[in-house]
Structure formats: C-alpha cells, structure tokens
PDB file of C-alpha atoms in Angstrom:
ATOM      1  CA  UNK A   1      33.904  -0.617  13.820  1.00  0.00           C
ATOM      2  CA  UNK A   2      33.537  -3.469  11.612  1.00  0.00           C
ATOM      3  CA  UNK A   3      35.181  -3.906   8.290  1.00  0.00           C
ATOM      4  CA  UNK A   4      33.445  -1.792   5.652  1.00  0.00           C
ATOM      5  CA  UNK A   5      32.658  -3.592   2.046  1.00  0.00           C
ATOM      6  CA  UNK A   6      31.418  -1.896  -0.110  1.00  0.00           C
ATOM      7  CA  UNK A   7      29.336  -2.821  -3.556  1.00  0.00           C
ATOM      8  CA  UNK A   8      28.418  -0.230  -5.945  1.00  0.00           C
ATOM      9  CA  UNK A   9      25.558  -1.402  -8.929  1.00  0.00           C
ATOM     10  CA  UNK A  10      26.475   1.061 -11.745  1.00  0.00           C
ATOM     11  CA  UNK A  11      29.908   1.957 -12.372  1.00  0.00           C
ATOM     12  CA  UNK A  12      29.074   4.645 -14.974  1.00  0.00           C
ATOM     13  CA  UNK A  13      29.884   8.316 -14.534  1.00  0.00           C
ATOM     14  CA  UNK A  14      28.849   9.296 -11.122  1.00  0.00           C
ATOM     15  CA  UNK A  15      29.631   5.979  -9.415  1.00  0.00           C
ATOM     16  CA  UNK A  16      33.033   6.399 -11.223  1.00  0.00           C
ATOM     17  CA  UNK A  17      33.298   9.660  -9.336  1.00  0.00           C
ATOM     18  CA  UNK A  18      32.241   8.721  -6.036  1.00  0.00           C
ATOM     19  CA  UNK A  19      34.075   5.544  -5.414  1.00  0.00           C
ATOM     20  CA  UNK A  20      37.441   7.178  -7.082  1.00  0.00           C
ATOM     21  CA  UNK A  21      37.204  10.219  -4.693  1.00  0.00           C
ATOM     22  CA  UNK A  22      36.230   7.440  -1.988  1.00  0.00           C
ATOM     23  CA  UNK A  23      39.376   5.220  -2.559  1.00  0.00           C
ATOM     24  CA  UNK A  24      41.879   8.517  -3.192  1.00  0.00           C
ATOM     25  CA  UNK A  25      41.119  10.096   0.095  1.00  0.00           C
ATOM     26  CA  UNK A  26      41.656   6.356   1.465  1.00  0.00           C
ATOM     27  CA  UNK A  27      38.124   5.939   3.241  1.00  0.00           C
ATOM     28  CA  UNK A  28      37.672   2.833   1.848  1.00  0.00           C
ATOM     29  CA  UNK A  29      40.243   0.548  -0.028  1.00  0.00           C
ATOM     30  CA  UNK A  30      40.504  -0.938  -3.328  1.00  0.00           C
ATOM     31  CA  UNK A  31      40.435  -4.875  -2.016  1.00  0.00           C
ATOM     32  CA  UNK A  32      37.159  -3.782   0.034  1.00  0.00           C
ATOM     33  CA  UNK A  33      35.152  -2.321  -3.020  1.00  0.00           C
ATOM     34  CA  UNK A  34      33.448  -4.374  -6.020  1.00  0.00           C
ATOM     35  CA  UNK A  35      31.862  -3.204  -8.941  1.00  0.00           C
ATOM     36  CA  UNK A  36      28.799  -4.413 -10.473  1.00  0.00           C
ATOM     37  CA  UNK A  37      28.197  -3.390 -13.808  1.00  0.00           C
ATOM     38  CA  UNK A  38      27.122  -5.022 -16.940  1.00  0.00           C
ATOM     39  CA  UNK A  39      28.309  -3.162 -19.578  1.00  0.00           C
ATOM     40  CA  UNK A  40      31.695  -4.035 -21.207  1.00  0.00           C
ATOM     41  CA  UNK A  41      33.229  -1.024 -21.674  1.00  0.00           C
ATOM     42  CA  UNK A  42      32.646   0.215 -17.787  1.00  0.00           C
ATOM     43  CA  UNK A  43      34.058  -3.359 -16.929  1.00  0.00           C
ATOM     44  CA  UNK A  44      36.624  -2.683 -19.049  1.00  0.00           C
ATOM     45  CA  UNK A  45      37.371   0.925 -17.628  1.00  0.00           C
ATOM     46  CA  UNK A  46      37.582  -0.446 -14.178  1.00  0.00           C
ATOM     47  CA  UNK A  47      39.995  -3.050 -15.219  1.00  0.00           C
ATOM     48  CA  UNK A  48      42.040  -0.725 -16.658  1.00  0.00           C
ATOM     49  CA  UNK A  49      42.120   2.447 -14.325  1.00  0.00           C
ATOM     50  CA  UNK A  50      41.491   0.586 -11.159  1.00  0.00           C
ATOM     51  CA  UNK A  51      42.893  -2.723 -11.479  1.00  0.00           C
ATOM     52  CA  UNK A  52      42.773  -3.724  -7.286  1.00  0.00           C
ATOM     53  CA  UNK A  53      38.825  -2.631  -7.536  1.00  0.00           C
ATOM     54  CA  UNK A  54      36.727  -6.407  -8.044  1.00  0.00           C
ATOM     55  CA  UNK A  55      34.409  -5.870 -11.221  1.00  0.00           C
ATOM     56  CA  UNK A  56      31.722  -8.845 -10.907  1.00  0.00           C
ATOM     57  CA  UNK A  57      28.876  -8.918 -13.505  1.00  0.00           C
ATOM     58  CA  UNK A  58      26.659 -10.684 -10.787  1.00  0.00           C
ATOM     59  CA  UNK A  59      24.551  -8.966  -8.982  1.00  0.00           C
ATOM     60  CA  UNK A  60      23.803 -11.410  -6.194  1.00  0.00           C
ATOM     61  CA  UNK A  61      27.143 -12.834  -6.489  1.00  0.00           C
ATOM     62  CA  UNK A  62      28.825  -9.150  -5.509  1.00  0.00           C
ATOM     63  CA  UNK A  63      25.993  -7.732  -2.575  1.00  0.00           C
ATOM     64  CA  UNK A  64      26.482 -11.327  -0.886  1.00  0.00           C
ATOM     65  CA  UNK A  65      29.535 -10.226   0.533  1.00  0.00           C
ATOM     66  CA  UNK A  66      29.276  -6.865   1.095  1.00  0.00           C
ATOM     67  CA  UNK A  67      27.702  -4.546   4.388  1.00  0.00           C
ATOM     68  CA  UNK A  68      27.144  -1.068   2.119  1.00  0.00           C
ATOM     69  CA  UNK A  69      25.443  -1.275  -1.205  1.00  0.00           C
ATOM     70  CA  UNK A  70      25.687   1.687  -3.498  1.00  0.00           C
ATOM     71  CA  UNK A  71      23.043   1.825  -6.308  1.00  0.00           C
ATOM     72  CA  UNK A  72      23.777   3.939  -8.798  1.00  0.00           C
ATOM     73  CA  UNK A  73      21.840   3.386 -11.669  1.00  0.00           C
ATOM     74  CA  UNK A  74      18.844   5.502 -13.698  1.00  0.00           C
ATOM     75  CA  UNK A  75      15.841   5.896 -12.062  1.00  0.00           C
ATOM     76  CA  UNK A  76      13.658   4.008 -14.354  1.00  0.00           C
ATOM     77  CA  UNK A  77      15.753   0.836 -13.252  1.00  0.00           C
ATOM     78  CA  UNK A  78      16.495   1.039 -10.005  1.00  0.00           C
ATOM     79  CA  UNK A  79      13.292  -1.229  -8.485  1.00  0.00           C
ATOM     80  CA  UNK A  80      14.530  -3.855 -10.830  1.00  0.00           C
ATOM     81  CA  UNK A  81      17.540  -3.978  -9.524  1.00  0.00           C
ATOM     82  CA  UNK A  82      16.806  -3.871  -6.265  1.00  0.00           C
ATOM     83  CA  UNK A  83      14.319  -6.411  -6.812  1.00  0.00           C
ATOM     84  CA  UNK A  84      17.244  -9.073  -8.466  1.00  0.00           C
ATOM     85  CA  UNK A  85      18.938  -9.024  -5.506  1.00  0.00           C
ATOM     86  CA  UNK A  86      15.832  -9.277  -2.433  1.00  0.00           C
ATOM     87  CA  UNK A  87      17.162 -12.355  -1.046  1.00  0.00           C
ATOM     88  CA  UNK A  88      20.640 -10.612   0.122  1.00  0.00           C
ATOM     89  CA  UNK A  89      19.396  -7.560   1.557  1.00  0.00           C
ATOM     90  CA  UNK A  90      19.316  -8.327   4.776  1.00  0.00           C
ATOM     91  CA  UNK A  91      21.180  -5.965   7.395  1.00  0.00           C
ATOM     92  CA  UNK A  92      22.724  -4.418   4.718  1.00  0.00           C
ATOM     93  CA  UNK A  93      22.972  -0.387   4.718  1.00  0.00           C
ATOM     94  CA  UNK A  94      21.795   0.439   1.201  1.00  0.00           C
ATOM     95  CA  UNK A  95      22.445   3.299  -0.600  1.00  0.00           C
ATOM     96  CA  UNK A  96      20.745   5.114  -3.235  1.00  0.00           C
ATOM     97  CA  UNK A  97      22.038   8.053  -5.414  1.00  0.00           C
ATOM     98  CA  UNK A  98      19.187   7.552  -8.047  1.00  0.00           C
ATOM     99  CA  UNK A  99      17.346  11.201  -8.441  1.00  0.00           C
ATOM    100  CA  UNK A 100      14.124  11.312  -7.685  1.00  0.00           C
ATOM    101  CA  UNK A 101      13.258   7.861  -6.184  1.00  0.00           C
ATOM    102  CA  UNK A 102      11.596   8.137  -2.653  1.00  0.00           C
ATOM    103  CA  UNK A 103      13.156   6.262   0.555  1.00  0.00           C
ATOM    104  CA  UNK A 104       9.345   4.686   0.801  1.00  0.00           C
ATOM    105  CA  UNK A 105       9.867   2.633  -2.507  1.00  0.00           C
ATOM    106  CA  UNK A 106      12.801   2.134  -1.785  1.00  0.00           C
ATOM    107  CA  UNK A 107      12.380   0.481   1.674  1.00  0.00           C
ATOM    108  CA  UNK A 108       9.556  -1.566  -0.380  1.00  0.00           C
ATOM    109  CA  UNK A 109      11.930  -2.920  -2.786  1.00  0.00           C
ATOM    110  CA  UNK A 110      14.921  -3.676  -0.329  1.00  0.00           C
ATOM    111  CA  UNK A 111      12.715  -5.202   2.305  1.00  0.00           C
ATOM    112  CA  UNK A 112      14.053  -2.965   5.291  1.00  0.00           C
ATOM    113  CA  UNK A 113      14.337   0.936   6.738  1.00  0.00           C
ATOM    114  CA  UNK A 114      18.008   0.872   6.311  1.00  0.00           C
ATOM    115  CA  UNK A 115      18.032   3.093   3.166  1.00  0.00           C
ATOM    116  CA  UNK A 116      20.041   6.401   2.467  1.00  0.00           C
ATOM    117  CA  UNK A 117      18.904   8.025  -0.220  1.00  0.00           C
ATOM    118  CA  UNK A 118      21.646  10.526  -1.223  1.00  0.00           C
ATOM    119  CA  UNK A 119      21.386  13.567  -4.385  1.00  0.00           C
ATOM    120  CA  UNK A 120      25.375  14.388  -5.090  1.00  0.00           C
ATOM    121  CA  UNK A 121      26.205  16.093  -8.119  1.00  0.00           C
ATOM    122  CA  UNK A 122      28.863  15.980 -10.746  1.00  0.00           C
ATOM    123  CA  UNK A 123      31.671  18.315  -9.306  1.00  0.00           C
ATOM    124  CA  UNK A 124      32.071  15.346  -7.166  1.00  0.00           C
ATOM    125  CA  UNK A 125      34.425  14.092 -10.013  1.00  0.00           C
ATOM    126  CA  UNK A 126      36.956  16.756  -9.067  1.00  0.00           C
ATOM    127  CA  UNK A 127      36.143  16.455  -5.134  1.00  0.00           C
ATOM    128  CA  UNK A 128      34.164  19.705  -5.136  1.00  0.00           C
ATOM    129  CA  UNK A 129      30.646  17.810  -4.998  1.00  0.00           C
ATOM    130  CA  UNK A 130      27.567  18.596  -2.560  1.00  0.00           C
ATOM    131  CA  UNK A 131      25.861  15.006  -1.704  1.00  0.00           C
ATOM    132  CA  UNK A 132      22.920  16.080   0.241  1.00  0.00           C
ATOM    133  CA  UNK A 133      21.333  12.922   2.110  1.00  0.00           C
ATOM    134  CA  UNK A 134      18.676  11.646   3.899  1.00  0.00           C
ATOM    135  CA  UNK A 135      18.122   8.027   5.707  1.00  0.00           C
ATOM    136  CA  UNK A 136      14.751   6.215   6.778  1.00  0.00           C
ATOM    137  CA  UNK A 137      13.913   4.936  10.320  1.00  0.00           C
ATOM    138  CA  UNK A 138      16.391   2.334  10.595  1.00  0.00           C
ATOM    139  CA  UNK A 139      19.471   3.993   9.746  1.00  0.00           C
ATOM    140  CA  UNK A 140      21.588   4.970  12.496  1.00  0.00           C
ATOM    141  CA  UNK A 141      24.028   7.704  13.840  1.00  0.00           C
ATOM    142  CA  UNK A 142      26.735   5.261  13.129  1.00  0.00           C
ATOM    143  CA  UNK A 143      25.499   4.731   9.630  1.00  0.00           C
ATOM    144  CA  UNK A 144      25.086   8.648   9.278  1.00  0.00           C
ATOM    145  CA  UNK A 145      28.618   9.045  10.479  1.00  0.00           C
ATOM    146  CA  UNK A 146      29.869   6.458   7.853  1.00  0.00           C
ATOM    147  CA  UNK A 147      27.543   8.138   5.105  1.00  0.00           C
ATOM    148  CA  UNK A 148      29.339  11.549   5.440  1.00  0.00           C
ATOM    149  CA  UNK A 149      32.805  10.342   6.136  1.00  0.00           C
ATOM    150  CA  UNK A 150      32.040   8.437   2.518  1.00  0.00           C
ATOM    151  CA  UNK A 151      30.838  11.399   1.024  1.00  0.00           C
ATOM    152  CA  UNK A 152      33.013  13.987   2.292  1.00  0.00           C
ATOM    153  CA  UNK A 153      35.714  12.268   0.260  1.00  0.00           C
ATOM    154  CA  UNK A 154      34.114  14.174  -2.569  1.00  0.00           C
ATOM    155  CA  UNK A 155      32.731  17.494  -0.866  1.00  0.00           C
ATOM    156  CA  UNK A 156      30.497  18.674   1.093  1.00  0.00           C
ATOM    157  CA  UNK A 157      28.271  15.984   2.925  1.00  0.00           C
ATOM    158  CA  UNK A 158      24.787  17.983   4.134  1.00  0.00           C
ATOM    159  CA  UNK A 159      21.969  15.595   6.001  1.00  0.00           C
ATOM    160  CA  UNK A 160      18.423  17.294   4.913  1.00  0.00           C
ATOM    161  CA  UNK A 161      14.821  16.114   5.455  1.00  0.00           C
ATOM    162  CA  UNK A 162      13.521  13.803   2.361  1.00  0.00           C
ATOM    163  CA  UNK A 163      11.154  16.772   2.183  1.00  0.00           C
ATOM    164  CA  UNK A 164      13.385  19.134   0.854  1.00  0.00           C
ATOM    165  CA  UNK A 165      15.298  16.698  -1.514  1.00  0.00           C
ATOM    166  CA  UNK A 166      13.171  18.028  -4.308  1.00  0.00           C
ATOM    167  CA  UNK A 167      14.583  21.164  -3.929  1.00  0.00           C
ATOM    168  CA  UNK A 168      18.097  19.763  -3.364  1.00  0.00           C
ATOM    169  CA  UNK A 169      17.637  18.278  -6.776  1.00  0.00           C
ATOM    170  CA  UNK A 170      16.439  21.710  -8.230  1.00  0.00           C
ATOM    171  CA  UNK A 171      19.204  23.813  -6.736  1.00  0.00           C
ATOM    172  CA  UNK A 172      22.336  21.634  -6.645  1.00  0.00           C
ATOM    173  CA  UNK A 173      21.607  18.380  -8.528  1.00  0.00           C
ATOM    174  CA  UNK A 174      20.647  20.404 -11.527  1.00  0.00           C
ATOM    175  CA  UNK A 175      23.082  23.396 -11.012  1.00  0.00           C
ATOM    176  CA  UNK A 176      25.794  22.251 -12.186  1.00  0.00           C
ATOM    177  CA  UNK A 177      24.059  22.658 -15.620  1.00  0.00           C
ATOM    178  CA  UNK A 178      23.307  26.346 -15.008  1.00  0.00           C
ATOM    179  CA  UNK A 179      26.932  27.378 -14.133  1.00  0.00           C
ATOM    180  CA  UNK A 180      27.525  25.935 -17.343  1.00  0.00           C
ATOM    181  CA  UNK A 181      25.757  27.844 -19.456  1.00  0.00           C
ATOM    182  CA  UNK A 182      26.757  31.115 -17.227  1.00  0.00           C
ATOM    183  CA  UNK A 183      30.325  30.261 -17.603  1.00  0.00           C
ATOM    184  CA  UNK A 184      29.612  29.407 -21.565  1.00  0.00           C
ATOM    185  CA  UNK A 185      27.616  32.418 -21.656  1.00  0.00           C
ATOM    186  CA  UNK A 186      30.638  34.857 -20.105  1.00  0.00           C
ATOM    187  CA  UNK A 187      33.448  33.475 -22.424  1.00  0.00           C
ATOM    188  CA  UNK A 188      30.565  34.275 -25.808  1.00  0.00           C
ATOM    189  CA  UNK A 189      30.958  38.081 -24.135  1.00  0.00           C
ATOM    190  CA  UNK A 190      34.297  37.924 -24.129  1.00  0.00           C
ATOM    191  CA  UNK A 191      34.935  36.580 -26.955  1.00  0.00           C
ATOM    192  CA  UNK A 192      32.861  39.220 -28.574  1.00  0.00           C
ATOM    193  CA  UNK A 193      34.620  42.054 -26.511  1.00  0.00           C
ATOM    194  CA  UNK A 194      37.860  41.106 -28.712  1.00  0.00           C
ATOM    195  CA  UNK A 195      39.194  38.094 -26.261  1.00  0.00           C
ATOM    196  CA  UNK A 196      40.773  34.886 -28.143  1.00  0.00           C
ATOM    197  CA  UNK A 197      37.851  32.383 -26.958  1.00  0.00           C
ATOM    198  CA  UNK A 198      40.553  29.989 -25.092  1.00  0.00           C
ATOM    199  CA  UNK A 199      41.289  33.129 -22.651  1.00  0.00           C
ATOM    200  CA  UNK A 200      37.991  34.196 -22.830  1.00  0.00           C
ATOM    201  CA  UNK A 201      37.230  30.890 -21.221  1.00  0.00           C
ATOM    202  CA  UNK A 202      39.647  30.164 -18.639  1.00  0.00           C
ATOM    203  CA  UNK A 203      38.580  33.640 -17.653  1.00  0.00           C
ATOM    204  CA  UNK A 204      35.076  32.961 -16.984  1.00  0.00           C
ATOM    205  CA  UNK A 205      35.505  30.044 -15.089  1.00  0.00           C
ATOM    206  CA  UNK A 206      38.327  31.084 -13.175  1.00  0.00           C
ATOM    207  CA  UNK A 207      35.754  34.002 -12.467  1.00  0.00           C
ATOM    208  CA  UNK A 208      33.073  31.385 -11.164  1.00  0.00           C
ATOM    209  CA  UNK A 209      35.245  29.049  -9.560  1.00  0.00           C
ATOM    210  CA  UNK A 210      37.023  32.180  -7.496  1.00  0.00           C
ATOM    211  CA  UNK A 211      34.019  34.243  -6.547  1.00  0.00           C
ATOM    212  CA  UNK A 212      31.792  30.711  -5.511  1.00  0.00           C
ATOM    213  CA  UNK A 213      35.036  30.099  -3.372  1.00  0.00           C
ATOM    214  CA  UNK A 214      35.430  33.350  -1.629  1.00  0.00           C
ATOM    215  CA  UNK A 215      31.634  33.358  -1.009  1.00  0.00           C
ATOM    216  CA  UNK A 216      31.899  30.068   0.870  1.00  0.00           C
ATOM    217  CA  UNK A 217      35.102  30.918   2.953  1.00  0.00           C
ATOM    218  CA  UNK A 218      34.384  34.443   3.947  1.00  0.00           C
ATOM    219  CA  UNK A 219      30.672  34.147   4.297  1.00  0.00           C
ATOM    220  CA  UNK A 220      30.160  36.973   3.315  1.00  0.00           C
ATOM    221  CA  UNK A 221      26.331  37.924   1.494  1.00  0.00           C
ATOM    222  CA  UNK A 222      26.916  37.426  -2.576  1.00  0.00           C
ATOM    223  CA  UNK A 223      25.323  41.084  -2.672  1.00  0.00           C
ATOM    224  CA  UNK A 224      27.642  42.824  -0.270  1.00  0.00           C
ATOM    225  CA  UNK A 225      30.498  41.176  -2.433  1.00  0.00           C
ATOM    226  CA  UNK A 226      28.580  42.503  -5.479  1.00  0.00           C
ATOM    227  CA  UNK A 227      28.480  45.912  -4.421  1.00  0.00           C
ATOM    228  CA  UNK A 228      32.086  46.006  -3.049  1.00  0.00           C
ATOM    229  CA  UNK A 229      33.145  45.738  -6.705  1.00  0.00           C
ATOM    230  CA  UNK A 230      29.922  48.452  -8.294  1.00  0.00           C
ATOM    231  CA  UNK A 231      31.476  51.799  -8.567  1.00  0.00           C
ATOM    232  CA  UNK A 232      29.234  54.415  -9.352  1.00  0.00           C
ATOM    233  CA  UNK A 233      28.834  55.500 -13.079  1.00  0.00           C
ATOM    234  CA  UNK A 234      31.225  52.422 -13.125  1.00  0.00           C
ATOM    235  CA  UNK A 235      31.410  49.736 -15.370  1.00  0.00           C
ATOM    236  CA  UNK A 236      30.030  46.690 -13.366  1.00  0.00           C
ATOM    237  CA  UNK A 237      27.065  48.668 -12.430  1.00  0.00           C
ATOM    238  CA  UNK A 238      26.469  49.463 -16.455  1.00  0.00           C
ATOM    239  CA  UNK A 239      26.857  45.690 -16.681  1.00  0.00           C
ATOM    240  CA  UNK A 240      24.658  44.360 -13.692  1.00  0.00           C
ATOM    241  CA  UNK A 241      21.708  46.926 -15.014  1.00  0.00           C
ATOM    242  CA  UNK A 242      21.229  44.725 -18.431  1.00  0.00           C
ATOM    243  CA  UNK A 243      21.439  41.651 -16.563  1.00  0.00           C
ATOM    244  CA  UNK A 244      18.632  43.083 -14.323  1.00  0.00           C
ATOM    245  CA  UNK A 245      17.028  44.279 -17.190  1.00  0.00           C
ATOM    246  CA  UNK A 246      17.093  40.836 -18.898  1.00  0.00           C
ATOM    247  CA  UNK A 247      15.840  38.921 -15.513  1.00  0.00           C
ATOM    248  CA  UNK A 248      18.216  36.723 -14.957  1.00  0.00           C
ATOM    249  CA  UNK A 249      17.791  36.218 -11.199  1.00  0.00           C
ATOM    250  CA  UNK A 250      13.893  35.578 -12.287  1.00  0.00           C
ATOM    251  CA  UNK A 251      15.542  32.933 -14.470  1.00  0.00           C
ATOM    252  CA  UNK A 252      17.601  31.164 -12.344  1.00  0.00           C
ATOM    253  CA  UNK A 253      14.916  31.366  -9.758  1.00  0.00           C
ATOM    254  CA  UNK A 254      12.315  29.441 -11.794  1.00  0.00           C
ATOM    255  CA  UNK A 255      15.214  26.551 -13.486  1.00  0.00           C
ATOM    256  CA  UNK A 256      15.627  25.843  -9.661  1.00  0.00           C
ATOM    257  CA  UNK A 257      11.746  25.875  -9.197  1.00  0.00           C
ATOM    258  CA  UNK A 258      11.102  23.846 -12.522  1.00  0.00           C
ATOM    259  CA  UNK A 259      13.992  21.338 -11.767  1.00  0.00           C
ATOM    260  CA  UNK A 260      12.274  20.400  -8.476  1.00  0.00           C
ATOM    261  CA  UNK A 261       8.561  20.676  -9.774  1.00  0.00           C
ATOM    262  CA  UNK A 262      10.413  18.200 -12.700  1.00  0.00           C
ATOM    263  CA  UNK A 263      11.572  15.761  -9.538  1.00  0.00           C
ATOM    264  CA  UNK A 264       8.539  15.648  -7.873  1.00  0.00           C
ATOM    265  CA  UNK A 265       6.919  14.308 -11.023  1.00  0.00           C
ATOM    266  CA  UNK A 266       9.481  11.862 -11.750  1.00  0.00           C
ATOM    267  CA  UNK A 267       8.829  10.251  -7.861  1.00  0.00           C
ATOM    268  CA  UNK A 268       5.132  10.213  -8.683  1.00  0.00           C
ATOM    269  CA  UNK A 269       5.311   8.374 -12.352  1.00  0.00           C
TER     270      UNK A 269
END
C-alpha cells in the first residue's frame, strides 16, 4: 500500500481528537501528518503537545504533499476552503467531517468523486466515538478500508448511505449533548436525595457509561435489561412511572427528529 500522508485543515477540537486517537493507536505517524490551521493558539497547541506533528499555515503549501486530506472546519467555511486549494486536488482522497455538507457540493468544490464525507462525534476524544461515513462514486474499497482503519482508532467506524446521514447527525452527532443533560439531570436527583453532588455525579455517569456498555456487549434489548432490574411495587418501577409520566422517550424521540430536520436545513441553506 502506498505511504499514507495525511493533511488535516482545522486543528480545533474534533480534528484534535481524531488525529490524536489516529497517531496513539499508531495508524498513522507523527512525521506523516501536517496540520493546517491558522489560528495561533491551535498552532501553538500542536507545537506544544505534539511537537513531531508539521503545523503549516499554508493551505496549498501542506495538501501539495499529502494523499488524504482531512477538512475539519465549520460548515459555513468549508467551500472556501476547499476552493483555496482547487489546483492540488487531484487524486487526492478527501475527507470531510463538516456536519451537514452534502458529498454533491462537495465533489463540486474538490473537482472529483473521491470524497468521504464522515459525521463522528465528540467521545472520539476519549476513543469511544461513532464516525458514521459515507463516500461518492469514486472512492474505493481500498479507500473504505483505510477510512475505517483511520477511524476505528477512535471507535466505532459504521459505513451508511448519505441518505441516512441526517439521521446519523440527529441520533449520534447530536447525542452526545442529550446524555449530558441525562447524566446532569441524574446527579440534580441525587443531589437532592441527600448525595454530596461530586458522588452524586460520578454516580450518574458511571451509571450511563456502565449500562450503554453492557447494552453493547451483551446485546441484549435496553427493555429486557430494564425490566430485569423493575421489581414489582419496587422502587425502579415507582421511578420509571414519572419518567413515563413526564414523556421522556417522546422527548428524546423528537431532539433526534429535530436534530436531523435541523441538518437537512443546514445542507439546503
């Protein structure tokens, strides 16, 4: 296989994430991955926590060289960049992890079908990430193969049709936020139950984080693992009734629905 370089545009937050989880778990290497940001304080960050890693302000300068191109910048820029760099495109596997942002504009910008367009979210900082993907004509099983091996580095890799990226974004992208306020939400209880709120915390999301997990490994159905735990007259059934009564699977059902409604908007603008 030939040599993988790598250039990521945006080393913010999430491309932090990605190429640290990328370089820990050794799929790529430090000399083989340059980062193209213009803000001083990401340069900076880069210097400083991942001193082997080539920052380059230069756009052109940095996807030159390279045979994968990560963007991962905000939406609203994303044609612009792509645009700055058009003459050094070419045969390049290209790489978007912009929500939102279809693979047809961004073949258009880029000039070619070999686009991924990828939705990860941000438990890829700790390596517990989903990055669902999808790739337009030109992409191959090769560069399928090398999209999940990258991506696996920080979870779960999961090829989908561009079709259902909207709900992608709805359910995962935007989940993380939800488990937030669940796990935010549990500690409040606690705390007003009598619990210290630094135990009522690690509490809750040691509940999440341990329930999510033995979901995924036994496969088990969430509801057959809710009613192993409901006792009758108990008090998790006392407990799950005022949830009921308060809706929250309506809830959670229509954040997912309005997240995606939200992302199919955000494509069209």
């Amino acid at each position: 296989m030939q040599k993988q370089r790598l250039a990521v545009v945006g080393g913010g937050q999430m491309g932090r994430a990605l190429v640290c989880g990328m370089l820990d778990k050794q799929v790529i290497h430090d000399a083989d991955v340059v980062i193209v940001d213009h803000n001083v304080a990401s340069r900076q960050w880069w210097s400083e926590n991942r001193p082997q890693v080539a920052v380059c302000p230069d756009l052109s300068e940095a996807v030159k060289d390279a045979n994968t191109v990560m963007l991962a910048v905000k939406p609203k820029v994303i044609g612009k960049v792509a645009q700055q760099a058009e003459p050094f495109w070419d045969g390049k596997l290209v790489i978007s992890v912009a929500a939102g942002v279809m693979l047809k504009s961004l073949c258009g910008w880029i000039g070619h079908q070999r686009v991924v367009r990828v939705m990860p979210n941000t438990p890829c900082l700790v390596g517990q990430g989903v990055s669902a993907f999808c790739g337009a004509d030109e992409v191959s099983e090769q560069d399928s193969a090398w999209i999940t091996t990258l991506f696996s580095s920080v979870g779960l890799a999961i090829p989908v049709l561009e079709s259902q990226m909207d709900g992608v974004t709805g359910l995962s992208g935007s989940g993380p936020a939800y488990v937030c306020l669940i796990v935010e939400a549990l500690a409040d209880g606690g705390v007003l139950a009598g619990l210290p709120r630094p135990l009522a915390m690690k509490l809750a999301a040691q509940t999440v984080l341990g329930t999510a997990q033995m979901i995924a490994e036994t496969g088990r159905h969430p509801g057959e693992l809710k009613d192993s735990v409901t006792s009758p007259a108990g008090t998790t059934i006392a407990a799950v009734q005022v949830l009921e009564q308060n809706g929250i699977r309506g809830a959670l059902i229509d954040a997912v629905v309005a997240s995606a409604r939200r992302s199919r908007e955000l494509a069209a603008d």
